[in-house]
mmCIF file of N, CA and C in Angstrom:
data_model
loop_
_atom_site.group_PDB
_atom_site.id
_atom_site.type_symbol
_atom_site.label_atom_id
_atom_site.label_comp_id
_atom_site.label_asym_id
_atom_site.label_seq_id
_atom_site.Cartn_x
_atom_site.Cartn_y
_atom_site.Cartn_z
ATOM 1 N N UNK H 1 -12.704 12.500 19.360
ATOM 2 C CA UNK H 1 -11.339 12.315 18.909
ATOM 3 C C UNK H 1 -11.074 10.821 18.741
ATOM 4 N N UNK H 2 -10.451 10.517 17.892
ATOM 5 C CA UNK H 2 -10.501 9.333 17.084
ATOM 6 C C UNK H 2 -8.503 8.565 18.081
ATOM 7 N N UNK H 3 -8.837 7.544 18.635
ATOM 8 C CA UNK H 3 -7.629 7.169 19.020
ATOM 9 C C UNK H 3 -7.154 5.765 18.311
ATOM 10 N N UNK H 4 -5.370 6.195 18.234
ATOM 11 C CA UNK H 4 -4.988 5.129 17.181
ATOM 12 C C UNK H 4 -4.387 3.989 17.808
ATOM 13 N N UNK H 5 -4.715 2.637 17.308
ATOM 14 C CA UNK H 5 -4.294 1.468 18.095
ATOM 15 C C UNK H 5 -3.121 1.655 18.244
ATOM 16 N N UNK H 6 -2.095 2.004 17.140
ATOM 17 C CA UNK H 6 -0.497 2.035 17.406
ATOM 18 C C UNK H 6 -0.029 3.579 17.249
ATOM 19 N N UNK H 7 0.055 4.026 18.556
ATOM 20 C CA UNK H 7 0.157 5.351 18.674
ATOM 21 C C UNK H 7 1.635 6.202 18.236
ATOM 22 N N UNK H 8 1.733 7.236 17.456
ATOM 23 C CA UNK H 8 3.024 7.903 16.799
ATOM 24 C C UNK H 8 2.784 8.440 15.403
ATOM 25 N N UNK H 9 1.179 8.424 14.815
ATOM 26 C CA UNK H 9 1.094 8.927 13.909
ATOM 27 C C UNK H 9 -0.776 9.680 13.802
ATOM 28 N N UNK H 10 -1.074 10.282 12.574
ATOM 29 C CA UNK H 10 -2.112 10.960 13.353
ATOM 30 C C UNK H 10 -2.654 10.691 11.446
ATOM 31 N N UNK H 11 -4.413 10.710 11.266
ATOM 32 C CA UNK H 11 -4.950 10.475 10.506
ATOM 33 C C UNK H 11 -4.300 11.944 9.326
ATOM 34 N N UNK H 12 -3.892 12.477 9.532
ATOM 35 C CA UNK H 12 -3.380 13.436 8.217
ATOM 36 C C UNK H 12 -2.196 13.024 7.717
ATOM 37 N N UNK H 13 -1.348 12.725 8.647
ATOM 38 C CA UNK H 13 -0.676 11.836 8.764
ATOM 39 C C UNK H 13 0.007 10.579 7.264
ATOM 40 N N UNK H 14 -1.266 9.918 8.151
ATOM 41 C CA UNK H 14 -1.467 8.954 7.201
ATOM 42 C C UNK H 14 -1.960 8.973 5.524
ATOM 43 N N UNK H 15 -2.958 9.969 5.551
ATOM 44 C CA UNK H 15 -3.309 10.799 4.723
ATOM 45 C C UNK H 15 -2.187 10.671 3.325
ATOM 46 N N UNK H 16 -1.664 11.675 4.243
ATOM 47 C CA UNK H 16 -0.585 12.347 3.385
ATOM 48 C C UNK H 16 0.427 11.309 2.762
ATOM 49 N N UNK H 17 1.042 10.633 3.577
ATOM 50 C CA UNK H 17 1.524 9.148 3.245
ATOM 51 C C UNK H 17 1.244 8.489 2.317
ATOM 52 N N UNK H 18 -0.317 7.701 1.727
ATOM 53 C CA UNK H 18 -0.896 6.963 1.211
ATOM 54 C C UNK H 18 -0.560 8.063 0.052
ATOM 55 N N UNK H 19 -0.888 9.575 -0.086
ATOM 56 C CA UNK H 19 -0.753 10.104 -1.456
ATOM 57 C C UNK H 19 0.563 10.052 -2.172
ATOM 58 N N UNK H 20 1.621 10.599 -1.134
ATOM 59 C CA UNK H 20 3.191 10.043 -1.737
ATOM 60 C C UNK H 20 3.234 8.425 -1.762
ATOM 61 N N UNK H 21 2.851 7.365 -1.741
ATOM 62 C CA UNK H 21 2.931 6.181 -1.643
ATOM 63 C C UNK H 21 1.965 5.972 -3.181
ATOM 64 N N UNK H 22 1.284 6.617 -3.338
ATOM 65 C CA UNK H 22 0.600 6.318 -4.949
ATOM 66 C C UNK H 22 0.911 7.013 -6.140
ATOM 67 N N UNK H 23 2.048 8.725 -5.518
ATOM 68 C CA UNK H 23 2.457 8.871 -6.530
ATOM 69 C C UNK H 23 3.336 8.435 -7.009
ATOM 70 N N UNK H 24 4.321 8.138 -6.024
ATOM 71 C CA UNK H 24 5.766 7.192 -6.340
ATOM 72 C C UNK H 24 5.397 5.730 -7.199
ATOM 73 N N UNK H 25 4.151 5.116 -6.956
ATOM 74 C CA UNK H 25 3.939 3.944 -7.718
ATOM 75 C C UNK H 25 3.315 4.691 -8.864
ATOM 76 N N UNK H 26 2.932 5.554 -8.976
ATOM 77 C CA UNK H 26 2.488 5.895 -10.674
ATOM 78 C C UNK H 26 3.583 6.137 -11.185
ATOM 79 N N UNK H 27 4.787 7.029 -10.640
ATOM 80 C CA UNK H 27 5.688 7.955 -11.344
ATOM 81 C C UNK H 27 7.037 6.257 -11.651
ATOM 82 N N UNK H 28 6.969 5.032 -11.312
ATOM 83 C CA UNK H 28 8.034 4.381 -11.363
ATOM 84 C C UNK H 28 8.730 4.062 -9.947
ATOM 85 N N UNK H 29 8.719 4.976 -9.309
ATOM 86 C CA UNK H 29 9.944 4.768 -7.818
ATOM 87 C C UNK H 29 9.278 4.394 -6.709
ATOM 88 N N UNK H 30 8.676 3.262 -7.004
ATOM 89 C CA UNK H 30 8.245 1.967 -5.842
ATOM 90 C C UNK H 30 8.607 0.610 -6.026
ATOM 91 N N UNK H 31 9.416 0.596 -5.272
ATOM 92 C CA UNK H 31 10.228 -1.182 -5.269
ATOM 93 C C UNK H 31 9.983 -2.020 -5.581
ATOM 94 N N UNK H 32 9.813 -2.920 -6.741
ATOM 95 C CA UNK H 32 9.573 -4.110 -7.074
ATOM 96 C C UNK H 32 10.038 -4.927 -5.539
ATOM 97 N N UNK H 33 9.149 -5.618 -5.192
ATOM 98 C CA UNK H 33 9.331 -6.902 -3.898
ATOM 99 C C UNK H 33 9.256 -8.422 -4.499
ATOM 100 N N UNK H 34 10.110 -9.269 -3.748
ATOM 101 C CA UNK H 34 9.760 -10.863 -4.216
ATOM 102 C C UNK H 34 8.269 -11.190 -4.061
ATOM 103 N N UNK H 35 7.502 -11.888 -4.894
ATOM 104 C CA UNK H 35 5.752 -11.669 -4.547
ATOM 105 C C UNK H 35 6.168 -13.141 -3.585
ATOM 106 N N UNK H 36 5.023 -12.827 -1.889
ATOM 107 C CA UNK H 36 4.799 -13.913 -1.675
ATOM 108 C C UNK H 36 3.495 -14.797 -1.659
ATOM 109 N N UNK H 37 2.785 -14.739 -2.623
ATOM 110 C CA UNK H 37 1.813 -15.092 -3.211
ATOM 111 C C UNK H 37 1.539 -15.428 -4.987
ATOM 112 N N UNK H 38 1.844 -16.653 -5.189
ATOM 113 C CA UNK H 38 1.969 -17.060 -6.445
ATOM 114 C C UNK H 38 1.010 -16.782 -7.263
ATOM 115 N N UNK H 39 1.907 -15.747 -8.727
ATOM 116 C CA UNK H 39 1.183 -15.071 -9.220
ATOM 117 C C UNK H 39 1.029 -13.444 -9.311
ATOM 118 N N UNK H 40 1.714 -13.158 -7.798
ATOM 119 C CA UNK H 40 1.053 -11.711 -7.348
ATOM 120 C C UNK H 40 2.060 -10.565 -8.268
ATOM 121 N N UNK H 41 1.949 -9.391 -7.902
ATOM 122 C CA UNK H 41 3.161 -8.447 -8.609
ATOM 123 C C UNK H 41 2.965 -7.560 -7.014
ATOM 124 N N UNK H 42 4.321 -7.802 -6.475
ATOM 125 C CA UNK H 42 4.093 -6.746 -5.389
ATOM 126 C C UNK H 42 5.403 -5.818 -5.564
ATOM 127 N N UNK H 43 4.848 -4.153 -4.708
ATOM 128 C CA UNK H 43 5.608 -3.374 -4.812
ATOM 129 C C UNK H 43 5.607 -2.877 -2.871
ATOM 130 N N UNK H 44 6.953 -1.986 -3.054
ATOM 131 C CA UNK H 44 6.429 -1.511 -1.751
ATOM 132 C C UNK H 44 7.274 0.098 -1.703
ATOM 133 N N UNK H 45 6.897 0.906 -0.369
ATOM 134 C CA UNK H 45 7.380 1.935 -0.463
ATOM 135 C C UNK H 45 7.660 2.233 0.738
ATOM 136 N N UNK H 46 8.649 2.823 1.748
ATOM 137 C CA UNK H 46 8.854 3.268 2.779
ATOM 138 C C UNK H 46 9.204 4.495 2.917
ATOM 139 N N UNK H 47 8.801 5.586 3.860
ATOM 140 C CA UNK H 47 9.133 6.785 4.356
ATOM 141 C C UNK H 47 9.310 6.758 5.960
ATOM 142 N N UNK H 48 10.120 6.512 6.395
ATOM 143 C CA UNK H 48 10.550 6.569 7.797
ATOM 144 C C UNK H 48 9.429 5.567 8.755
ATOM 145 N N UNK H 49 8.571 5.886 9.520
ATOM 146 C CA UNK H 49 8.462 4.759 10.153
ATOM 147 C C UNK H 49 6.818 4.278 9.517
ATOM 148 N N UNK H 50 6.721 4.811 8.616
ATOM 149 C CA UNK H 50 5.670 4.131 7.577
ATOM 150 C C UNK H 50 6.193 2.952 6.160
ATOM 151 N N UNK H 51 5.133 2.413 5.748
ATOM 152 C CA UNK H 51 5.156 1.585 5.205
ATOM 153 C C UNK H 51 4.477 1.369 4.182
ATOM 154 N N UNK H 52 3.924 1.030 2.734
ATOM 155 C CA UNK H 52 3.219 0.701 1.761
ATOM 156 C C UNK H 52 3.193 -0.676 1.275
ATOM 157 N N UNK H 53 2.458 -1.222 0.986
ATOM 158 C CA UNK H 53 2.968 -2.778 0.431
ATOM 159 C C UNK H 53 1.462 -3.013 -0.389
ATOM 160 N N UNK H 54 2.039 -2.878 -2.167
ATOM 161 C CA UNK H 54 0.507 -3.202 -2.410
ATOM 162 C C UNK H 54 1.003 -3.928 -3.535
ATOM 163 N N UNK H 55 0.103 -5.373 -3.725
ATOM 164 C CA UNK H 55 0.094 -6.734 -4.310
ATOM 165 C C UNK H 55 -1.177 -6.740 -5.057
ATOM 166 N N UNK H 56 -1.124 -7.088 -6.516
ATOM 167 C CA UNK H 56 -1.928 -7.059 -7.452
ATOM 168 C C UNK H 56 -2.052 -8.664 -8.318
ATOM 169 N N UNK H 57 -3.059 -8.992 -8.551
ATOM 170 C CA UNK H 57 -3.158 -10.020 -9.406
ATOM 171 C C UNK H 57 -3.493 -9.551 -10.800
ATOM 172 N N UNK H 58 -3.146 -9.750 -11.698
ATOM 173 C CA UNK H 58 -3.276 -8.600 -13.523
ATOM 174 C C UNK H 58 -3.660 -9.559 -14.113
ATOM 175 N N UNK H 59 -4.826 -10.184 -14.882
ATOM 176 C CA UNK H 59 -4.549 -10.972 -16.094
ATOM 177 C C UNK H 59 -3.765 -10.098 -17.027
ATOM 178 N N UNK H 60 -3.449 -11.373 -18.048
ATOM 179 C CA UNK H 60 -2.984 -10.696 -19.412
ATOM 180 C C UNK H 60 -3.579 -10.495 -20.595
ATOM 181 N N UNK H 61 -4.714 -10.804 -20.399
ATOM 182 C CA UNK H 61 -5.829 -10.192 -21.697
ATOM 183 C C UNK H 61 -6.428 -8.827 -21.216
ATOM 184 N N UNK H 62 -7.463 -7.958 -22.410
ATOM 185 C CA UNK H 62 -7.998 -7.172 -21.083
ATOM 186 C C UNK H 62 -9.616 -7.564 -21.166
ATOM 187 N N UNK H 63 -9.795 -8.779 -21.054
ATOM 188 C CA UNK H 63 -11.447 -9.631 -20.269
ATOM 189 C C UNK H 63 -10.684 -10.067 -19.279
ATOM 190 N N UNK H 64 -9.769 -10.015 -18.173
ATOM 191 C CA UNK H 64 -9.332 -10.682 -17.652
ATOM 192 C C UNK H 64 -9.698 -9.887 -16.425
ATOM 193 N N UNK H 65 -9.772 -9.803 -15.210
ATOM 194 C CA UNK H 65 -9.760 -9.005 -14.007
ATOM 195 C C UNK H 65 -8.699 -8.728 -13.310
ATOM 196 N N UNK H 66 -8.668 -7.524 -12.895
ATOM 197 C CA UNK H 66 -7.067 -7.527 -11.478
ATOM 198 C C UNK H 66 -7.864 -7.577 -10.461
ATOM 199 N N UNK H 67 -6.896 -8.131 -9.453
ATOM 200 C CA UNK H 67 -7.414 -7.795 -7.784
ATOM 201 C C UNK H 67 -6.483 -7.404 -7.349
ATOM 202 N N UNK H 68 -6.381 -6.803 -6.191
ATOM 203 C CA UNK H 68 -5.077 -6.603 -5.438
ATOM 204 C C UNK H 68 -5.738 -5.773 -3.775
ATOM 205 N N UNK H 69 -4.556 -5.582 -3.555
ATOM 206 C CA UNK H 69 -4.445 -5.177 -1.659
ATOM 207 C C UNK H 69 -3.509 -4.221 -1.947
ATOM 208 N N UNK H 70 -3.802 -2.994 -1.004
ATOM 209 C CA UNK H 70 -3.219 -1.856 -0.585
ATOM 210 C C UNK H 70 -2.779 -1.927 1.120
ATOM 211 N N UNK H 71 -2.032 -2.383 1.710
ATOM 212 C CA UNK H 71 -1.881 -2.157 3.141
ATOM 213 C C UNK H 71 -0.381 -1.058 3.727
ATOM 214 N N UNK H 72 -0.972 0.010 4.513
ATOM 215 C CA UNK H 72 -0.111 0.609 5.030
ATOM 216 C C UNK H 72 -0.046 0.182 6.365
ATOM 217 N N UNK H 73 1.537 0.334 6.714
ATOM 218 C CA UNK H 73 1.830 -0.035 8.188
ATOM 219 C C UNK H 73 2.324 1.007 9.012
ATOM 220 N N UNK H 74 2.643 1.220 10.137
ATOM 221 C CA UNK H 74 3.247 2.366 11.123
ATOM 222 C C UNK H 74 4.118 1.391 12.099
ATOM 223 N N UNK H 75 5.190 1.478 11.574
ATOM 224 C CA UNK H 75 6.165 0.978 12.924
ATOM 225 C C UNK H 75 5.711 -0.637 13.002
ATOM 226 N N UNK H 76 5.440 -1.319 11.631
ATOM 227 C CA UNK H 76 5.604 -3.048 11.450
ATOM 228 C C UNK H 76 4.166 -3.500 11.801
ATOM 229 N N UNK H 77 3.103 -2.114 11.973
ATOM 230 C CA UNK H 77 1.674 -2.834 12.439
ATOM 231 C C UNK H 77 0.732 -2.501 11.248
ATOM 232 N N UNK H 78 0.035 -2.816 10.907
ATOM 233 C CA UNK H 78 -0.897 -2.873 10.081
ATOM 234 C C UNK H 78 -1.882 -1.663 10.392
ATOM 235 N N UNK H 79 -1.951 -0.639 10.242
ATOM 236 C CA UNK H 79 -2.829 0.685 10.074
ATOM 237 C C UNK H 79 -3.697 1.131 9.162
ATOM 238 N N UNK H 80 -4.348 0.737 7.759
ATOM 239 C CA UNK H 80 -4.950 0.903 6.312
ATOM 240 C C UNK H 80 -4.511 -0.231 6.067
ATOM 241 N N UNK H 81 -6.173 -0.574 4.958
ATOM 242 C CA UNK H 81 -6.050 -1.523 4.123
ATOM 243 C C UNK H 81 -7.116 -1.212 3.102
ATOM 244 N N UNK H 82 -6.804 -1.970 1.951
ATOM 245 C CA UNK H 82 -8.082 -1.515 0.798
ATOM 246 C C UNK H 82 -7.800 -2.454 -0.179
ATOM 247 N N UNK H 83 -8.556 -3.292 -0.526
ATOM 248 C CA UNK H 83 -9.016 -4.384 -1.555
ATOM 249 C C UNK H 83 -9.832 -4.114 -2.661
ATOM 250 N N UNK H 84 -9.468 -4.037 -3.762
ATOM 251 C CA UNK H 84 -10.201 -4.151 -4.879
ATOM 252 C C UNK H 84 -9.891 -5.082 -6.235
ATOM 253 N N UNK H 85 -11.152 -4.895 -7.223
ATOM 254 C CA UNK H 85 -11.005 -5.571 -8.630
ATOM 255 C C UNK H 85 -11.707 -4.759 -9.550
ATOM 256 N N UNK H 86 -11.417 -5.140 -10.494
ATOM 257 C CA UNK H 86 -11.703 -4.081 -11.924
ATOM 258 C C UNK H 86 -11.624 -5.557 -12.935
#
């Protein structure tokens, strides 16, 4: 059995979370945030004591690359994270 550093939520949980947290950013209804990283485009999403916050770098050509960060939180702590580029 898998124990969680910040205890009050459970890996299905979370699961489930991260999927409403990516459909709401596909469908439009995830919050534009002030970026604090020059350059960035961040959004975020909350459902009660969870959290979403994911920050993208986009060029504007398409030879250009994105990067960005996916981090979910539980109650202001950092729980998931996922980094990529394309």
């Amino acid at each position: 059995m898998m124990s969680n550093i910040v205890p009050g939520w459970s890996l299905e949980q979370l699961r489930e979370f991260i999927l409403r947290a990516k459909l709401a950013d596909r469908e439009g209804r995830i919050a534009q945030s002030l970026p604090y990283r020059p350059g960035s485009d961040d959004r975020q999403f909350r459902d009660g004591n969870f959290a979403y916050l994911e920050g993208s770098f986009c060029g504007h050509t398409p030879d250009m690359i994105a990067i960005g960060q996916d981090v979910v939180y539980f109650a202001q702590e950092p729980v998931w994270a996922m980094n990529y580029s394309r």
